[in-house]
Short mmCIF file of C-alpha atoms and ligand atoms in Angstrom, two decimals:
data_model
loop_
_atom_site.label_atom_id
_atom_site.label_comp_id
_atom_site.label_asym_id
_atom_site.label_seq_id
_atom_site.Cartn_x
_atom_site.Cartn_y
_atom_site.Cartn_z
CA UNK A 721 58.72 23.59 -98.47
CA UNK A 722 55.22 23.03 -99.63
CA UNK A 723 52.28 25.23 -98.35
CA UNK A 724 51.82 22.44 -95.66
CA UNK A 725 55.18 23.12 -94.30
CA UNK A 726 54.43 26.88 -94.29
CA UNK A 727 51.54 26.31 -91.89
CA UNK A 728 53.53 24.23 -89.41
CA UNK A 729 52.56 20.96 -90.91
CA UNK A 730 55.14 18.23 -91.93
CA UNK A 731 56.31 17.93 -95.55
CA UNK A 732 56.04 14.52 -97.03
CA UNK A 733 59.19 12.76 -97.69
CA UNK A 734 57.77 9.82 -99.97
CA UNK A 735 56.21 9.37 -103.14
CA UNK A 736 53.25 7.89 -101.52
CA UNK A 737 53.07 10.94 -99.36
CA UNK A 738 53.16 13.28 -102.19
CA UNK A 739 50.32 11.31 -103.75
CA UNK A 740 48.23 11.81 -100.54
CA UNK A 741 49.13 15.52 -100.42
CA UNK A 742 47.96 15.85 -104.09
CA UNK A 743 44.90 13.96 -103.48
CA UNK A 744 44.03 16.20 -100.41
CA UNK A 745 44.32 19.26 -102.68
CA UNK A 746 42.14 17.61 -105.32
CA UNK A 747 39.36 16.52 -102.96
CA UNK A 748 39.59 20.08 -101.48
CA UNK A 749 39.10 21.74 -104.89
CA UNK A 750 35.98 19.35 -105.49
CA UNK A 751 34.54 20.37 -102.14
CA UNK A 752 35.13 24.15 -102.58
CA UNK A 753 33.54 23.88 -106.01
CA UNK A 754 30.29 22.16 -104.47
CA UNK A 755 30.29 24.65 -101.80
CA UNK A 756 30.08 27.41 -104.36
CA UNK A 757 27.38 25.87 -106.31
CA UNK A 758 25.25 25.30 -103.15
CA UNK A 759 25.81 28.79 -101.96
CA UNK A 760 25.13 30.21 -105.28
CA UNK A 761 21.92 28.16 -105.55
CA UNK A 762 20.81 29.32 -102.06
CA UNK A 763 21.50 32.98 -102.88
CA UNK A 764 19.72 32.62 -106.01
CA UNK A 765 16.53 30.98 -104.49
CA UNK A 766 16.39 33.37 -101.49
CA UNK A 767 17.73 36.75 -102.15
CA UNK A 768 17.62 36.55 -105.97
CA UNK A 769 14.00 35.48 -106.05
CA UNK A 770 14.70 32.30 -107.81
CA UNK A 771 15.47 34.00 -111.26
CA UNK A 772 18.24 31.16 -112.00
CA UNK A 773 16.15 28.17 -111.23
CA UNK A 774 12.73 29.40 -112.53
CA UNK A 775 11.52 27.45 -115.50
CA UNK A 776 13.29 24.23 -114.50
CA UNK A 777 10.26 22.74 -112.32
CA UNK A 778 9.88 19.18 -113.33
CA UNK A 779 12.83 19.43 -115.64
CA UNK A 780 14.02 15.77 -116.70
CA UNK A 781 17.43 17.51 -117.74
CA UNK A 782 17.98 19.07 -114.43
CA UNK A 783 17.20 15.73 -112.60
CA UNK A 784 19.62 13.79 -115.03
CA UNK A 785 22.52 16.34 -114.09
CA UNK A 786 21.79 16.39 -110.42
CA UNK A 787 21.82 12.58 -110.35
CA UNK A 788 24.79 11.83 -112.59
CA UNK A 789 27.08 14.59 -111.63
CA UNK A 790 27.42 13.27 -107.94
CA UNK A 791 28.22 9.86 -109.19
CA UNK A 792 31.01 11.16 -111.60
CA UNK A 793 32.44 13.29 -108.57
CA UNK A 794 32.44 10.15 -106.40
CA UNK A 795 33.97 7.82 -109.21
CA UNK A 796 36.53 10.57 -109.48
CA UNK A 797 37.35 10.65 -105.80
CA UNK A 798 37.44 6.87 -105.45
CA UNK A 799 39.78 5.81 -108.15
CA UNK A 800 42.77 7.91 -106.83
CA UNK A 801 41.74 6.86 -103.28
CA UNK A 802 41.95 3.41 -104.19
CA UNK A 803 45.26 3.52 -106.09
CA UNK A 804 46.71 5.53 -103.13
CA UNK A 805 45.68 2.59 -100.59
CA UNK A 806 47.22 -0.04 -102.78
CA UNK A 807 50.33 1.90 -103.40
CA UNK A 808 50.86 2.56 -99.66
CA UNK A 809 51.16 -1.34 -99.09
CA UNK A 810 54.08 -1.57 -101.49
CA UNK A 811 54.91 -1.50 -105.10
CA UNK A 812 52.73 -4.29 -106.94
CA UNK A 813 54.71 -7.42 -107.44
CA UNK A 814 57.74 -5.53 -106.28
CA UNK A 815 60.13 -7.16 -103.64
CA UNK A 816 61.05 -4.90 -100.75
CA UNK A 817 64.66 -4.26 -100.15
CA UNK A 818 64.35 -4.71 -96.67
CA UNK A 819 61.75 -5.84 -94.01
CA UNK A 820 61.22 -4.56 -90.50
CA UNK A 821 58.85 -5.30 -87.78
CA UNK A 822 57.33 -2.67 -85.47
CA UNK A 823 55.67 -4.15 -82.40
CA UNK A 824 53.62 -1.96 -80.07
CA UNK A 825 53.83 -2.64 -76.37
CA UNK A 826 52.16 -0.67 -73.42
CA UNK A 827 54.04 1.49 -73.65
CA UNK A 828 56.93 1.44 -75.93
CA UNK A 829 57.75 0.09 -79.47
CA UNK A 830 60.18 -2.60 -80.31
CA UNK A 831 61.82 -3.07 -83.82
CA UNK A 832 62.95 -6.17 -85.29
CA UNK A 833 64.89 -6.51 -88.61
CA UNK A 834 63.60 -9.51 -90.55
CA UNK A 835 66.62 -9.74 -92.82
CA UNK A 836 69.01 -9.40 -89.80
CA UNK A 837 68.15 -12.32 -87.55
CA UNK A 838 69.65 -11.12 -84.38
CA UNK A 839 68.70 -7.48 -84.67
CA UNK A 840 65.87 -6.00 -82.35
CA UNK A 841 65.81 -3.01 -80.26
CA UNK A 842 63.31 -1.64 -77.84
CA UNK A 843 62.36 2.00 -78.30
CA UNK A 844 61.19 3.97 -75.20
CA UNK A 845 60.68 7.57 -74.82
CA UNK A 846 63.62 9.57 -73.63
CA UNK A 847 63.25 10.93 -70.13
CA UNK A 848 63.18 14.62 -69.85
CA UNK A 849 66.42 14.92 -68.17
CA UNK A 850 68.36 13.23 -71.01
CA UNK A 851 67.23 15.81 -73.49
CA UNK A 852 69.74 18.18 -74.90
CA UNK A 853 69.03 21.75 -76.15
CA UNK A 854 66.94 21.64 -79.31
CA UNK A 855 65.74 18.21 -79.02
CA UNK A 856 61.81 17.44 -78.98
CA UNK A 857 60.01 16.99 -75.65
CA UNK A 858 58.10 13.68 -75.61
CA UNK A 859 59.23 12.90 -79.15
CA UNK A 860 62.79 11.79 -78.47
CA UNK A 861 63.47 7.95 -77.87
CA UNK A 862 66.24 5.99 -76.56
CA UNK A 863 66.74 3.69 -79.57
CA UNK A 864 65.28 5.06 -82.94
CA UNK A 865 64.45 3.08 -85.95
CA UNK A 866 67.18 3.54 -88.45
CA UNK A 867 66.35 2.93 -92.27
CA UNK A 868 68.32 3.59 -95.42
CA UNK A 869 66.76 6.40 -97.45
CA UNK A 870 65.80 5.58 -101.13
CA UNK A 871 65.22 1.77 -100.25
CA UNK A 872 61.91 0.06 -100.54
CA UNK A 873 61.27 -1.07 -96.92
CA UNK A 874 58.32 -3.14 -95.97
CA UNK A 875 57.26 -2.41 -92.29
CA UNK A 876 55.14 -5.27 -90.86
CA UNK A 877 53.40 -4.07 -87.66
CA UNK A 878 51.69 -6.07 -84.74
CA UNK A 879 51.17 -5.70 -81.03
CA UNK A 880 51.59 -7.66 -78.05
CA UNK A 881 48.74 -6.36 -75.72
CA UNK A 882 46.15 -3.75 -76.95
CA UNK A 883 45.64 -2.05 -80.52
CA UNK A 884 48.41 0.53 -81.08
CA UNK A 885 48.75 2.66 -84.32
CA UNK A 886 52.15 3.30 -85.96
CA UNK A 887 51.81 6.71 -87.53
CA UNK A 888 54.42 9.01 -89.17
CA UNK A 889 53.08 12.06 -90.70
CA UNK A 890 56.06 12.91 -92.87
CA UNK A 891 55.27 9.59 -94.68
CA UNK A 892 51.42 10.21 -94.78
CA UNK A 893 51.53 6.94 -92.86
CA UNK A 894 49.28 5.51 -90.19
CA UNK A 895 48.88 1.79 -89.62
CA UNK A 896 47.18 -0.15 -86.84
CA UNK A 897 49.12 -2.60 -84.84
CA UNK A 898 46.59 -5.32 -83.88
CA UNK A 899 47.49 -8.31 -81.54
CA UNK A 900 47.71 -11.60 -83.61
CA UNK A 901 47.64 -9.79 -86.71
CA UNK A 902 50.31 -8.62 -89.18
CA UNK A 903 49.82 -5.41 -91.08
CA UNK A 904 52.12 -4.36 -93.82
CA UNK A 905 52.94 -0.98 -95.20
CA UNK A 906 55.73 0.42 -97.49
CA UNK A 907 58.10 2.93 -95.84
CA UNK A 908 60.41 4.60 -98.39
CA UNK A 909 61.86 8.13 -98.18
CA UNK A 910 63.42 9.98 -100.99
CA UNK A 911 65.80 12.13 -98.42
CA UNK A 912 67.71 11.46 -95.43
CA UNK A 913 66.77 12.94 -92.18
CA UNK A 914 65.06 12.44 -88.77
CA UNK A 915 61.36 12.16 -88.55
CA UNK A 916 58.91 11.78 -85.67
CA UNK A 917 55.54 10.23 -84.98
CA UNK A 918 53.42 8.97 -82.26
CA UNK A 919 51.10 5.96 -81.30
CA UNK A 920 47.78 7.36 -82.81
CA UNK A 921 45.43 4.77 -81.19
CA UNK A 922 44.23 5.50 -77.51
CA UNK A 923 46.00 2.45 -75.99
CA UNK A 924 46.21 3.10 -72.23
CA UNK A 925 47.34 5.39 -69.70
CA UNK A 926 50.78 6.14 -71.05
CA UNK A 927 49.41 6.30 -74.58
CA UNK A 928 51.16 9.88 -75.05
CA UNK A 929 54.44 8.67 -74.16
CA UNK A 930 55.39 6.20 -76.88
CA UNK A 931 56.77 8.34 -79.71
CA UNK A 932 58.24 7.15 -82.89
CA UNK A 933 61.34 8.29 -84.10
CA UNK A 934 62.95 7.10 -87.73
CA UNK A 935 66.04 8.25 -89.05
CA UNK A 936 66.72 7.85 -92.70
CA UNK A 937 70.52 7.45 -93.43
CA UNK A 938 72.62 6.29 -96.26
CA UNK A 939 73.30 2.57 -96.92
CA UNK A 940 76.74 2.69 -95.39
CA UNK A 941 75.57 4.15 -92.13
CA UNK A 942 72.67 1.72 -92.06
CA UNK A 943 74.89 -1.31 -92.36
CA UNK A 944 77.41 0.00 -89.81
CA UNK A 945 74.36 0.62 -87.45
CA UNK A 946 72.87 -2.92 -88.04
CA UNK A 947 76.41 -4.62 -87.54
CA UNK A 948 76.67 -3.08 -84.07
CU1 CU B 2347 49.96 2.71 -78.21
#
């Protein structure tokens, strides 16, 4: 369990998600460094009487540093950020093992399997009366999305009415479902398990009641599920 699991956040289960977690840590380090420098300078100028900065008035050297350093920092943040953005849309040139479609409706999800022509389920939030002990209130659904773990799954999202957002924190993933548009994202888990998310776009009165439940299972279980 990473430090995020320790504070109650969900651990990531994909390579892309681990990349996002690493990038977050890196950006946080950069921000803490900048904060320390700014606080140090502020302290030096006010309480310290400006002893550190005295003698640098009109210095070309200092102006060069404070112009180029932010550029270097921004470039250092932009490259891993762009790399992650492209990575989250799937491996470059790599063909996915499976394609699934998640369509948002007011207020439920429907899933279609592009490789299994007659596969399609509607996924509604399970009513409170149907919950058993240990299940999650407002997060359980009647039909969850079952996917094989370790497979490269391409998820295509869209919507039939308003903008929804298919979000799964364990995959560090959040993609808008826009009517008349297809957005693509790569969904792959390195471990089996049950993961929960919610619609993350304020989409109407029952916005909070369209949860997402993805189960990552082995290929045998997946094929048996699809064959049903
Ligand atoms: Cu929604």
